[in-house]
Short mmCIF file of C-alpha atoms and ligand atoms in Angstrom, two decimals:
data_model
loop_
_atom_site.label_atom_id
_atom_site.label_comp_id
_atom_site.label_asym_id
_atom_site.label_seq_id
_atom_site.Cartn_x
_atom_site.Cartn_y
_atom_site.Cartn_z
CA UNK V 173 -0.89 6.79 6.65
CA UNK V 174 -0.24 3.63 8.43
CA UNK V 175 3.07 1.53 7.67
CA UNK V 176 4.39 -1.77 8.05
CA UNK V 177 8.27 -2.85 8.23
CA UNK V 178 10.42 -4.17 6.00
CA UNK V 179 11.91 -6.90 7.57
CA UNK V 180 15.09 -7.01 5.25
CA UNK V 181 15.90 -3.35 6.59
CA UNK V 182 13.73 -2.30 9.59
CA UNK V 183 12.12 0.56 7.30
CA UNK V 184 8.93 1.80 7.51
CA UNK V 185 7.02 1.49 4.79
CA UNK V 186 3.43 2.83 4.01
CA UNK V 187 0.45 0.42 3.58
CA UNK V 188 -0.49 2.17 0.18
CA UNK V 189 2.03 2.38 -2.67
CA UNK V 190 1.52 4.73 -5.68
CA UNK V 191 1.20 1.75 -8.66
CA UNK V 192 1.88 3.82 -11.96
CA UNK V 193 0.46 1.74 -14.66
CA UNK V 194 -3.08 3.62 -14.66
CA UNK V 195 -2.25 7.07 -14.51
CA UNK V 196 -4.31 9.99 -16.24
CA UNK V 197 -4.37 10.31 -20.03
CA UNK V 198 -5.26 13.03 -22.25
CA UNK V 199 -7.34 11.96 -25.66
CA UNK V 200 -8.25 8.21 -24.02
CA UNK V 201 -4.74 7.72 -25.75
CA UNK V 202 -2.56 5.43 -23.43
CA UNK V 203 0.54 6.38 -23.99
CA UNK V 204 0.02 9.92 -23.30
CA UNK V 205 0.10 10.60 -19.81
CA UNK V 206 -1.12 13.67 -18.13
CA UNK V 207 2.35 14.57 -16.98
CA UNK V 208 1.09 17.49 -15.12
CA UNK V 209 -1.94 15.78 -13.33
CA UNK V 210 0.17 12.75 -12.68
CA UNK V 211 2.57 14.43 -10.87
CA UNK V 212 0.66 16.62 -8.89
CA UNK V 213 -1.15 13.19 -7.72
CA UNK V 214 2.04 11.34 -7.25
CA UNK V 215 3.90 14.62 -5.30
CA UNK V 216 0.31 14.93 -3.19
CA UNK V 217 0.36 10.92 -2.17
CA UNK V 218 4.08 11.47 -0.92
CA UNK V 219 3.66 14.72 0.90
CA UNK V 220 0.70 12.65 2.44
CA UNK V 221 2.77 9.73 3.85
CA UNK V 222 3.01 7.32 0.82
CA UNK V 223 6.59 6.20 0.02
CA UNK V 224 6.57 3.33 -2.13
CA UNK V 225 6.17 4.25 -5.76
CA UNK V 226 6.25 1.65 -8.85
CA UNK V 227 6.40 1.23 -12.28
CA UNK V 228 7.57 -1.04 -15.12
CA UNK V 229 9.12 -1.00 -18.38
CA UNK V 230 5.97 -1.16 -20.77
CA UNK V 231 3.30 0.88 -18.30
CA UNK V 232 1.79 3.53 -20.86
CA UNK V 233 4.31 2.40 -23.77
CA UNK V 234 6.93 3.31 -21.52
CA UNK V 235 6.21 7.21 -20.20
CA UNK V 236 5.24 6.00 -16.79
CA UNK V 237 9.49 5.27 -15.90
CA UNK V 238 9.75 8.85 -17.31
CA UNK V 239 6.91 11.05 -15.74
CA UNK V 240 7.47 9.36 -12.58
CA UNK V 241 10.81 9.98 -12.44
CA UNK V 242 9.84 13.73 -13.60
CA UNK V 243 7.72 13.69 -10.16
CA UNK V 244 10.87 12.14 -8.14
CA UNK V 245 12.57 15.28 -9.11
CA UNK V 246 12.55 18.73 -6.45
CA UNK V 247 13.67 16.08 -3.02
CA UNK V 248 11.06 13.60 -3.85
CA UNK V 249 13.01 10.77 -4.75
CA UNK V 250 14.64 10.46 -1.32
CA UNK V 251 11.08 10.28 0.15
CA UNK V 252 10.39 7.04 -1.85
CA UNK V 253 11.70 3.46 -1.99
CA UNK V 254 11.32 3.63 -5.75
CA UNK V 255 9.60 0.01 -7.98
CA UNK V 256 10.56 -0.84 -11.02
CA UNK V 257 10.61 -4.24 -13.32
CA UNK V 258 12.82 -6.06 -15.68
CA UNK V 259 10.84 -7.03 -18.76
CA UNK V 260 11.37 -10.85 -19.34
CA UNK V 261 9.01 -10.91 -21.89
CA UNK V 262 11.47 -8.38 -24.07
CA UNK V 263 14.73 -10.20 -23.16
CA UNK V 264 15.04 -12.38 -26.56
CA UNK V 265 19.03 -12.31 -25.74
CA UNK V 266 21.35 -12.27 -22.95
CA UNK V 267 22.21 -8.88 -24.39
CA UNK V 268 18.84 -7.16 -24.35
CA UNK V 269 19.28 -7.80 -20.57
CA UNK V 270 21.78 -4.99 -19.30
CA UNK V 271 20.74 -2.66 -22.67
CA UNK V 272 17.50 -2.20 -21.38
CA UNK V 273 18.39 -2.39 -17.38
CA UNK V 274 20.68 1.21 -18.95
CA UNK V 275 17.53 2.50 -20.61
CA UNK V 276 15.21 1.91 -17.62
CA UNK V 277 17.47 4.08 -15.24
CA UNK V 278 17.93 7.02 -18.12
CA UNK V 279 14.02 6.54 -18.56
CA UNK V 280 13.84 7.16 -14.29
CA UNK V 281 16.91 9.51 -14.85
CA UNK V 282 18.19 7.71 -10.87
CA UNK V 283 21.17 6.11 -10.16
CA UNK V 284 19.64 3.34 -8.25
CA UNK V 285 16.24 1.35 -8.33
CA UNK V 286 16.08 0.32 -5.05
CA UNK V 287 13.30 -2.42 -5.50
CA UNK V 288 14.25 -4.21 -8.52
CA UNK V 289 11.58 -7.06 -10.13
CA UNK V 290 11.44 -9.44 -12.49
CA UNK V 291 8.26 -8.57 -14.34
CA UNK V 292 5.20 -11.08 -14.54
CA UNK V 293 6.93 -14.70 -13.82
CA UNK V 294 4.52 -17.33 -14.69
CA UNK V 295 4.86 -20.80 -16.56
CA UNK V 296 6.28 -19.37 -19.76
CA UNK V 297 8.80 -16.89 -18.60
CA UNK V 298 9.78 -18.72 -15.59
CA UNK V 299 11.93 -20.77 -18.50
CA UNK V 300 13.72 -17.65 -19.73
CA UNK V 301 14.12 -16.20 -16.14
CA UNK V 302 16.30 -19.95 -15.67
CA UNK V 303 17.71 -19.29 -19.77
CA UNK V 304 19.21 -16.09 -19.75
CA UNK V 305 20.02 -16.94 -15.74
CA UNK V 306 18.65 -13.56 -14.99
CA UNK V 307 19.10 -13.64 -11.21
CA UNK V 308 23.27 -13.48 -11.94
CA UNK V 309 22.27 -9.64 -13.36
CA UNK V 310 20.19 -9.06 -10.48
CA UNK V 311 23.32 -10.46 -8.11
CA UNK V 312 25.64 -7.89 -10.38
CA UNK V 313 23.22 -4.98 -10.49
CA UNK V 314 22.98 -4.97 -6.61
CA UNK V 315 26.79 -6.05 -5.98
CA UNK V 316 27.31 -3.07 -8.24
CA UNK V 317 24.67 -0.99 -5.81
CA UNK V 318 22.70 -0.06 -8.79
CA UNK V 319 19.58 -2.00 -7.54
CA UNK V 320 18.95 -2.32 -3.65
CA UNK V 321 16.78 -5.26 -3.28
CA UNK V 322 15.71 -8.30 -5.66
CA UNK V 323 12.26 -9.57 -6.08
CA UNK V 324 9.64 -10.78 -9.01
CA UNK V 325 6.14 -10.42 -9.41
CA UNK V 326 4.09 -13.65 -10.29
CA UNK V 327 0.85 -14.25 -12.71
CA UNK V 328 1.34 -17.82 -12.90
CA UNK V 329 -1.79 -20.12 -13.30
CA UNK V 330 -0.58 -21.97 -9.64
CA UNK V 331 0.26 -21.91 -6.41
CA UNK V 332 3.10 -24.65 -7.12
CA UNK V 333 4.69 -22.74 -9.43
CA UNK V 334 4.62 -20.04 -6.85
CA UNK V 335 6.08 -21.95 -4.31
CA UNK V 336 8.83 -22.85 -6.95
CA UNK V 337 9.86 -19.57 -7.32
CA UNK V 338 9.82 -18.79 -3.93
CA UNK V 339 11.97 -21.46 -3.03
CA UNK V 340 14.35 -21.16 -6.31
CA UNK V 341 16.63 -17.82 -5.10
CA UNK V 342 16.92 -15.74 -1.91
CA UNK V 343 14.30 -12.87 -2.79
CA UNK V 344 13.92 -9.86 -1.31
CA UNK V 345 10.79 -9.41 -1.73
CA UNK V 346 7.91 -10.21 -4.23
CA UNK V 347 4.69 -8.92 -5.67
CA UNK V 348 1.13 -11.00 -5.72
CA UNK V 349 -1.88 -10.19 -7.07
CA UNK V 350 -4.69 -10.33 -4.27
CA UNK V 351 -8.26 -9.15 -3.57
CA UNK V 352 -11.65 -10.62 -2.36
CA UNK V 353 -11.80 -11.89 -6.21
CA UNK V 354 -8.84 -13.55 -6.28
CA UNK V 355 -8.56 -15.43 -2.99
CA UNK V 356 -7.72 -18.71 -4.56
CA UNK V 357 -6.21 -17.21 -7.99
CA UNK V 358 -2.53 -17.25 -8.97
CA UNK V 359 -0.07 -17.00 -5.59
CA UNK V 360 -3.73 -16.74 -4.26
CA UNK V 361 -3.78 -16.31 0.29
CA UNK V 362 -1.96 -19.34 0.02
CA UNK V 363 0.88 -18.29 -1.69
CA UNK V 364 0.87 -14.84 0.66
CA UNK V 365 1.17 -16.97 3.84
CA UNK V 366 3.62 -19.54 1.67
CA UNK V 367 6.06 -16.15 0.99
CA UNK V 368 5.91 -14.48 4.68
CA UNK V 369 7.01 -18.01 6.32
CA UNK V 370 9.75 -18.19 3.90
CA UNK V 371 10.85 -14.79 4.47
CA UNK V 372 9.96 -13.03 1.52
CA UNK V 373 7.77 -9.65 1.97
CA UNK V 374 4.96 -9.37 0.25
CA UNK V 375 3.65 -6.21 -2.18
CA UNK V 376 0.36 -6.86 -3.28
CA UNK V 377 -0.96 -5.53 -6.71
CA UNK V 378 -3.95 -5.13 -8.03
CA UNK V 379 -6.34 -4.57 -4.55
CA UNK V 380 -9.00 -3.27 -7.03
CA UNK V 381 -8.61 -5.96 -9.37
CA UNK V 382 -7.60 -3.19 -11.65
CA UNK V 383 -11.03 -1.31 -11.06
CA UNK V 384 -13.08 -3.81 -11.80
CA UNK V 385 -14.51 -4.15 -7.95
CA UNK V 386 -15.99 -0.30 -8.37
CA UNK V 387 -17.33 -0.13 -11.51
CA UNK V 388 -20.31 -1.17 -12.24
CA UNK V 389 -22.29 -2.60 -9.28
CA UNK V 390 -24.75 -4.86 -10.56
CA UNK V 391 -27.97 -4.93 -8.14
CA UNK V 392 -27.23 -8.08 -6.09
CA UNK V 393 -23.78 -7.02 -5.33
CA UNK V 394 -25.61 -3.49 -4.44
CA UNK V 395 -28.28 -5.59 -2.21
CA UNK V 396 -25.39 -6.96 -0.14
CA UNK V 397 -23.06 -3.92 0.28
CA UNK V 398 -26.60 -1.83 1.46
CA UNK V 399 -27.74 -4.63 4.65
CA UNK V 400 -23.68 -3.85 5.84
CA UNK V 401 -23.95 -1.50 8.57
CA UNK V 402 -20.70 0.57 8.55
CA UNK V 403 -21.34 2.54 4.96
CA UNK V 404 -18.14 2.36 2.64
CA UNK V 405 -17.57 2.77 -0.59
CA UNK V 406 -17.10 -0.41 -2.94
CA UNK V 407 -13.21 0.81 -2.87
CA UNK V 408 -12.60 1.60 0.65
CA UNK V 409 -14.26 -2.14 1.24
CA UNK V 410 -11.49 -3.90 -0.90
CA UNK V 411 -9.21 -1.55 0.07
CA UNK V 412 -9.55 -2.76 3.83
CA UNK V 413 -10.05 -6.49 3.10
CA UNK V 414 -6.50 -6.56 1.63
CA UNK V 415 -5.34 -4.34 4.99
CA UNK V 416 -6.74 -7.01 7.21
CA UNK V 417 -4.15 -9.29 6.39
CA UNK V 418 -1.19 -8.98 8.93
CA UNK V 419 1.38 -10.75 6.08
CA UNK V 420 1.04 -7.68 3.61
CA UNK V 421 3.26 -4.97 3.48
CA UNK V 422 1.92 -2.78 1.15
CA UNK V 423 -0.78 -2.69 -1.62
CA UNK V 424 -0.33 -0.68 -4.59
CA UNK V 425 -3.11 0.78 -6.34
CA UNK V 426 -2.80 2.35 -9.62
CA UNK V 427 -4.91 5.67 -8.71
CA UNK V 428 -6.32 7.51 -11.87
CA UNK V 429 -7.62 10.75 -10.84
CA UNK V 430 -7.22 13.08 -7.95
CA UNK V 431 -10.41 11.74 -5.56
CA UNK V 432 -9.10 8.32 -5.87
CA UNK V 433 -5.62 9.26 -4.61
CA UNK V 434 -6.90 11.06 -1.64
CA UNK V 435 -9.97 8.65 -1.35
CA UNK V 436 -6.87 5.88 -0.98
CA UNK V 437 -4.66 7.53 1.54
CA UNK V 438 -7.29 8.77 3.60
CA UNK V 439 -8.68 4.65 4.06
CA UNK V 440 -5.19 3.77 4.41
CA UNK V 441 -4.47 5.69 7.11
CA UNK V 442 -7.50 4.45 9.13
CA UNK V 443 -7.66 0.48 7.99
CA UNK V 444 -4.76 -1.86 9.37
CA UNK V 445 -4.98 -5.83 9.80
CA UNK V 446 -7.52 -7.32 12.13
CA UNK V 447 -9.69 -4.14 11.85
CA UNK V 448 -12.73 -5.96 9.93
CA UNK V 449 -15.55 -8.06 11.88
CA UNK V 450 -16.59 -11.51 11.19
CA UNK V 451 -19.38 -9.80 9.81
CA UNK V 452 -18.19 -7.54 6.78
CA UNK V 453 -15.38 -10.52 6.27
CA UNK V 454 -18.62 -12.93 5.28
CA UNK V 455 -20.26 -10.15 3.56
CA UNK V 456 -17.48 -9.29 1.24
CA UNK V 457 -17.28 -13.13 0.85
CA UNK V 458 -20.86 -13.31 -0.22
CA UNK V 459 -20.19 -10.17 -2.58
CA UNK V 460 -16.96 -12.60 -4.24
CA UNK V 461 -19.97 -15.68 -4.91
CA UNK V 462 -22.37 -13.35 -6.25
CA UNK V 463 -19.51 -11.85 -8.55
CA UNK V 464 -18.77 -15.03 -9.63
CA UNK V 465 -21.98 -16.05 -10.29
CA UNK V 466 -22.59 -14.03 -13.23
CA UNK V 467 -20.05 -15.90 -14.77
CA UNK V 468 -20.91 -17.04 -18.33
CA UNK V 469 -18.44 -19.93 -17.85
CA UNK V 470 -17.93 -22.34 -14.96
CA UNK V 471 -14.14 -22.77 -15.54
CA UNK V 472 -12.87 -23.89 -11.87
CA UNK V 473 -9.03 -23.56 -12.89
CA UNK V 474 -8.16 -26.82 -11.88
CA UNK V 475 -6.07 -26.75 -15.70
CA UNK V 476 -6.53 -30.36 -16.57
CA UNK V 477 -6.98 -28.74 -19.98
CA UNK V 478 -2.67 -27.46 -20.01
CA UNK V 479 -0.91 -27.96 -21.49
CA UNK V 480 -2.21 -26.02 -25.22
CA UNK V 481 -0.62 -27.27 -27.99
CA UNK V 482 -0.11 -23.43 -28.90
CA UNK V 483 0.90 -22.31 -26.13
CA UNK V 484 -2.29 -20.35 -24.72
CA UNK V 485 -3.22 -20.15 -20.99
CA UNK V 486 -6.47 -21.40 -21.26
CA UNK V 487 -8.00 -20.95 -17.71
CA UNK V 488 -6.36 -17.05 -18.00
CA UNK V 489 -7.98 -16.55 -20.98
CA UNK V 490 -11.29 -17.96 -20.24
CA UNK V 491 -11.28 -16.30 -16.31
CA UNK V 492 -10.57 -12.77 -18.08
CA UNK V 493 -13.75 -13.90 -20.57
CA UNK V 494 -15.67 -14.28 -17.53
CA UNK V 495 -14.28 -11.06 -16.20
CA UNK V 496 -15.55 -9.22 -19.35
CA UNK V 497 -19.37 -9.89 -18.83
CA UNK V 498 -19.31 -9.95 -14.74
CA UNK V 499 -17.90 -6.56 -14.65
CA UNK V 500 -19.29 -5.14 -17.71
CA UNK V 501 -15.88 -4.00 -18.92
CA UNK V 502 -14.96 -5.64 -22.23
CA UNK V 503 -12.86 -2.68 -23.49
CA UNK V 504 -10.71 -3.17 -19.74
CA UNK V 505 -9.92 -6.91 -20.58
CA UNK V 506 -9.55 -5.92 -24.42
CA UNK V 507 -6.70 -3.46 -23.51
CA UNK V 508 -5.01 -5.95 -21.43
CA UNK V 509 -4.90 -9.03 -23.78
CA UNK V 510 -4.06 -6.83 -26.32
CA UNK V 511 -0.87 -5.33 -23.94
CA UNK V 512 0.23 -8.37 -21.95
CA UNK V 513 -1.46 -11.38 -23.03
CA UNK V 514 0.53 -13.89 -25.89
CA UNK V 515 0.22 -15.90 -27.61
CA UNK V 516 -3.39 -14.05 -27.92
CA UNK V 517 -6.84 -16.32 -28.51
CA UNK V 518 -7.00 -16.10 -32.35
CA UNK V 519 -4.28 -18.22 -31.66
CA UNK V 520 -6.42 -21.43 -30.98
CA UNK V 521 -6.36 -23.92 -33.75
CA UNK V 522 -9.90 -25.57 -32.65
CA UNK V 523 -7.87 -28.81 -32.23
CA UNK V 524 -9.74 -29.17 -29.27
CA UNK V 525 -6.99 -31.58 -27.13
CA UNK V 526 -8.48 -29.54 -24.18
CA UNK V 527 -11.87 -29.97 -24.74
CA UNK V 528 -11.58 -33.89 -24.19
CA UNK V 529 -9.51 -33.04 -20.67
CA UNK V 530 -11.83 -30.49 -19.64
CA UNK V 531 -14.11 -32.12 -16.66
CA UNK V 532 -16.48 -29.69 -17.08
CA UNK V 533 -17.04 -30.15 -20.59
CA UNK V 534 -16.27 -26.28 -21.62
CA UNK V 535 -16.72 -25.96 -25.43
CA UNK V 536 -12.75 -24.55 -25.34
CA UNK V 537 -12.54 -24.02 -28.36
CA UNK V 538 -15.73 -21.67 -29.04
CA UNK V 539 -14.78 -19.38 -25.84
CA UNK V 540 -11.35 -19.05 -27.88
CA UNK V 541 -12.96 -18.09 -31.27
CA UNK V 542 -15.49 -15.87 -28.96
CA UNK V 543 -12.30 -14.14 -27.20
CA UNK V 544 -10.96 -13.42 -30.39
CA UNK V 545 -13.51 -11.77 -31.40
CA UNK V 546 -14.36 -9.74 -28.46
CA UNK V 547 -10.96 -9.01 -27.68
CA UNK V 548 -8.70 -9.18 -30.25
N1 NAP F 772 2.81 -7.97 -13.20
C1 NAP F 772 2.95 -6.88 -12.52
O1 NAP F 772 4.02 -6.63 -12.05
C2 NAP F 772 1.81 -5.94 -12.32
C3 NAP F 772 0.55 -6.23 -12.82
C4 NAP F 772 -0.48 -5.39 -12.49
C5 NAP F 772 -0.23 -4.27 -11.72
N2 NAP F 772 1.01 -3.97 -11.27
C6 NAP F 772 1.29 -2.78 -10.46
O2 NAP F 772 0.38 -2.75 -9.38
C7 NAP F 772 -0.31 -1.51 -9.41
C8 NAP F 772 -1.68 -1.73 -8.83
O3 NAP F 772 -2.48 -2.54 -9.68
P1 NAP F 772 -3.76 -1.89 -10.28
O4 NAP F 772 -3.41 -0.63 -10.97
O5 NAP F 772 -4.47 -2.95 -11.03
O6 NAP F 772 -4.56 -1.50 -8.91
P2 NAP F 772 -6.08 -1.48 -8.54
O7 NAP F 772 -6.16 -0.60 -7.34
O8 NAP F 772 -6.63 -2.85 -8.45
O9 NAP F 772 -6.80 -0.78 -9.77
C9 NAP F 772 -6.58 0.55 -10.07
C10 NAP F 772 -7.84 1.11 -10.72
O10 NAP F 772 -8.90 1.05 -9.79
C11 NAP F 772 -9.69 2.21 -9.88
N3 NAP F 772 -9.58 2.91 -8.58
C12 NAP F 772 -8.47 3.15 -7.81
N4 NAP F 772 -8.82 3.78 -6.68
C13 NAP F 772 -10.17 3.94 -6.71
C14 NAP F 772 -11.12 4.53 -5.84
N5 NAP F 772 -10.76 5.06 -4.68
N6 NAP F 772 -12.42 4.54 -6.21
C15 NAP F 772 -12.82 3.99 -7.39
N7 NAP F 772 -11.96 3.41 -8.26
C16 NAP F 772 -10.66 3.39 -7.92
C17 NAP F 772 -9.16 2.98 -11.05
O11 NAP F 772 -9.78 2.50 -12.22
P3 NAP F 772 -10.86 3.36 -13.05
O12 NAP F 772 -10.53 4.78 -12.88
O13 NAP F 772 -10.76 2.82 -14.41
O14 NAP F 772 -12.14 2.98 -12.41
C18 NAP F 772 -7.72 2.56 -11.10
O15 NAP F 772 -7.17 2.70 -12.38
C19 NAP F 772 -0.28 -1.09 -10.87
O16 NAP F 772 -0.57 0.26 -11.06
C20 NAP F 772 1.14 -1.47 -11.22
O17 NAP F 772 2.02 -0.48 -10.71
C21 NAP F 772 2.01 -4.82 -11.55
#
C-alpha cells in the first residue's frame, strides 16, 4: 500500500481508505448489511495496509457506524484513523446536535472519532452549519478529546462556495468529490489545489463516481480504453488518475464485494502521483468527452438558472438526469435522490423563472416533471 502524510500530525496514511456507504447487502435490501462479509472485507483491507476507514450517520439507514465498528473490534481500531460525519441535514435544533454526536459514538461503540466531518456542506446547509454555529461543538468535542481532527465534506454547486468554506474556520482536513468525470464539478481540481495551498488535506470521495465509471462501457468508451497500450481495468484507470495528483491524501472507495477490495489495494499499492504518461492522461480525457457526450442534456452548470423559487438544485438535478442515461444506471441515481437529494424534483412548480435565465434554453421544467418520474 502506498501512503501519504498528514501534514497536521506527520502520520502516514494509506492512499486507499475503506468508504463504508456501499457495503454488501443481503436481499438487495439496503439497510441490511452483510455483517459477516463486510467485515471480513474491512479486517482484510487493514491487515493489507489500509488505515483510514469512514462512515456517516445515514450510510445503510445507519448499520454502517455499527458493523464497522463491529470490524474495529479484536485490535483493529488502533490500526485505523477512524471517519465519521455529523448529519447537518438532521440537526433541526441546537439540541439534536450533541444527542446524536452520543448516538454516533454508541453506534461505533469508540470513545473517540478521530476524523470528525460535517456531512455534505453545500448552499443549503452551509446556512445551518453558520445557525446552529456548529463549529463551537466541533471546538468542544475535540477540546473535550472526543473528536481528534475537524473537517467537512462539500457537494456544493461551486467552487466559490468552496473557497468560502475553506476560508471560514481552521479545518483539519476536508473531503471532495473528484474523478476524470468531475474535473470541473463541485470543489472540482480547482478547489483540490485551492484546499492544499490553504493548508487543508484533502480526502477525496467518490474516485469511481460511485461505480458509475465501471459499469457499463458503452462501445466508444470501449474503442478508446482498447488503442491504450498498458491494459487496465476501467477501475484501476480511475483509480490511478485520482493517484496522480500529488495534493491528495487519500481516496476512499466504497468497495462492495471481495475482488473489488483486493482489486483496490493491490492498484494502490503500485499507482502514486506522477506515475501516468501524457498519453493515458489525454486518453482518459477523451474517455470524460465521450462520457459526456451521451448526455441527453447540454446543461454546462454555469447556474444562471439559481436561484429556484422552491428550493431545488437545478444543475444537480439535471447533471444526475444526465448521469442516468450516460451510465445506464437509473435505479443508482433513483436510490440517491431518493436518500440524499431534497427538496426532490416533483417539487418543481413548472413556474419556469429558470427557463427564461437558462442560456441554453433547457425546457427546465420538463427535465423536472421527467426526473420525477424516473426517479421519484
Ligand atoms: N458527502 C459525503 O460525505 C460522501 C458522499 C459520497 C461518498 N462518501 C464516502 O466516500 C466513499 C467513497 O465514495 P463511493 O462509495 O462513491 O466510491 P467509488 O469508489 O466512486 O464507488 C464505489 C462503487 O464503485 C464500484 N467499485 C469499487 N471498486 C471497484 C472495482 N475495483 N471494480 C469495479 N467496480 C468497483 C462499486 O459499485 P458496484 O459494485 O455497484 O459496481 C462500489 O460500490 C463512500 O463509501 C463514503 O464513505 C461521502
Amino acid at each position: 500500500m502506498n501512503y501519504r502524510v498528514f501534514s497536521k500530525t506527520g502520520e502516514k496514511i494509506s492512499l486507499l481508505g475503506f468508504g463504508c456507504m456501499r457495503l454488501p447487502v443481503l436481499g438487495g435490501v439496503h439497510e441490511k448489511i452483510d455483517e459477516a462479509e463486510s467485515v471480513k472485507m474491512i479486517r482484510y483491507a487493514i491487515d493489507n495496509g489500509v488505515n483510514y476507514v469512514d462512515t456517516a450517520y445515514m450510510y445503510h439507514g445507519g448499520n454502517s457506524e455499527i458493523v464497522l465498528g463491529k470490524a474495529l473490534k479484536d485490535g483493529y481500531r488502533e490500526k485505523v484513523l477512524l471517519a465519521d460525519k455529523f448529519p447537518i441535514v438532521f440537526a433541526k435544533t441546537a439540541e439534536d446536535v450533541p444527542r446524536i454526536f452520543d448516538e454516533q459514538l454508541k453506534r461505533l461503540d469508540v470513545d473517540c472519532i478521530d476524523m470528525y466531518l460535517m456531512h455534505n456542506i453545500h448552499e443549503g446547509s452551509w446556512n445551518t452549519v453558520k445557525n446552529l454555529d456548529l463549529m463551537a461543538f466541533f471546538n468542544e468535542k475535540q477540546a473535550q478529546g472526543l473528536i481528534k481532527h475537524k473537517g467537512f465534506s462539500y457537494h456544493g454547486g461551486t467552487f466559490d462556495l468552496f473557497k468560502e468554506v475553506i476560508d471560514a474556520f481552521p479545518w483539519d482536513f476536508c473531503q471532495i468529490q473528484l474523478n476524470y468525470m468531475d474535473v470541473k464539478v463541485q470543489a472540482g481540481v480547482e478547489g483540490l489545489k485551492y484546499a492544499v495551498s490553504k493548508g487543508v488535506p484533502v480526502v477525496i470521495m467518490e474516485p469511481l463516481k460511485g461505480g458509475k465509471l465501471t459499469d457499463v462501457l458503452p462501445e466508444s468508451i470501449r474503442k478508446y480504453w482498447d488503442g491504450v497500450e498498458i491494459k487496465r481495468t476501467p477501475a484501476e484507470r480511475a483509480l490511478r488518475w485520482v493517484a496522480n495528483f500529488p495534493e491528495v491524501l487519500t481516496m476512499l472507495s466504497g468497495m462492495s464485494t471481495f475482488e473489488q477490495t483486493e482489486e483496490n489495494i493491490r492498484v494502490l499499492s503500485d499507482a502514486d502521483a506522477n506515475m501516468l504518461s501524457e498519453n493515458e492522461l489525454s486518453v482518459i480525457a477523451k474517455v470524460a468527452d465521450e462520457y459526456n457526450k451521451l448526455s441527453p442534456y447540454s446543461c454546462t452548470a454555469c447556474r444562471y438558472c439559481m436561484p429556484c423559487p422552491v428550493g431545488l438544485d437545478i444543475p444537480g438535478l439535471i447533471e444526475m438526469r444526465n448521469e442516468a442515461t450516460i451510465f445506464e444506471c437509473p435505479e443508482k441515481i433513483s436510490f440517491a435522490i431518493q436518500s440524499f437529494i431534497r427538496p426532490l424534483p416533483s417539487t418543481c412548480e413548472a413556474c419556469k423563472a429558470c427557463e427564461e435565465k437558462c442560456p441554453q434554453h433547457l425546457p427546465i421544467a420538463d427535465i423536472m416533471a421527467e426526473s420525477a418520474e424516473m426517479f421519484e
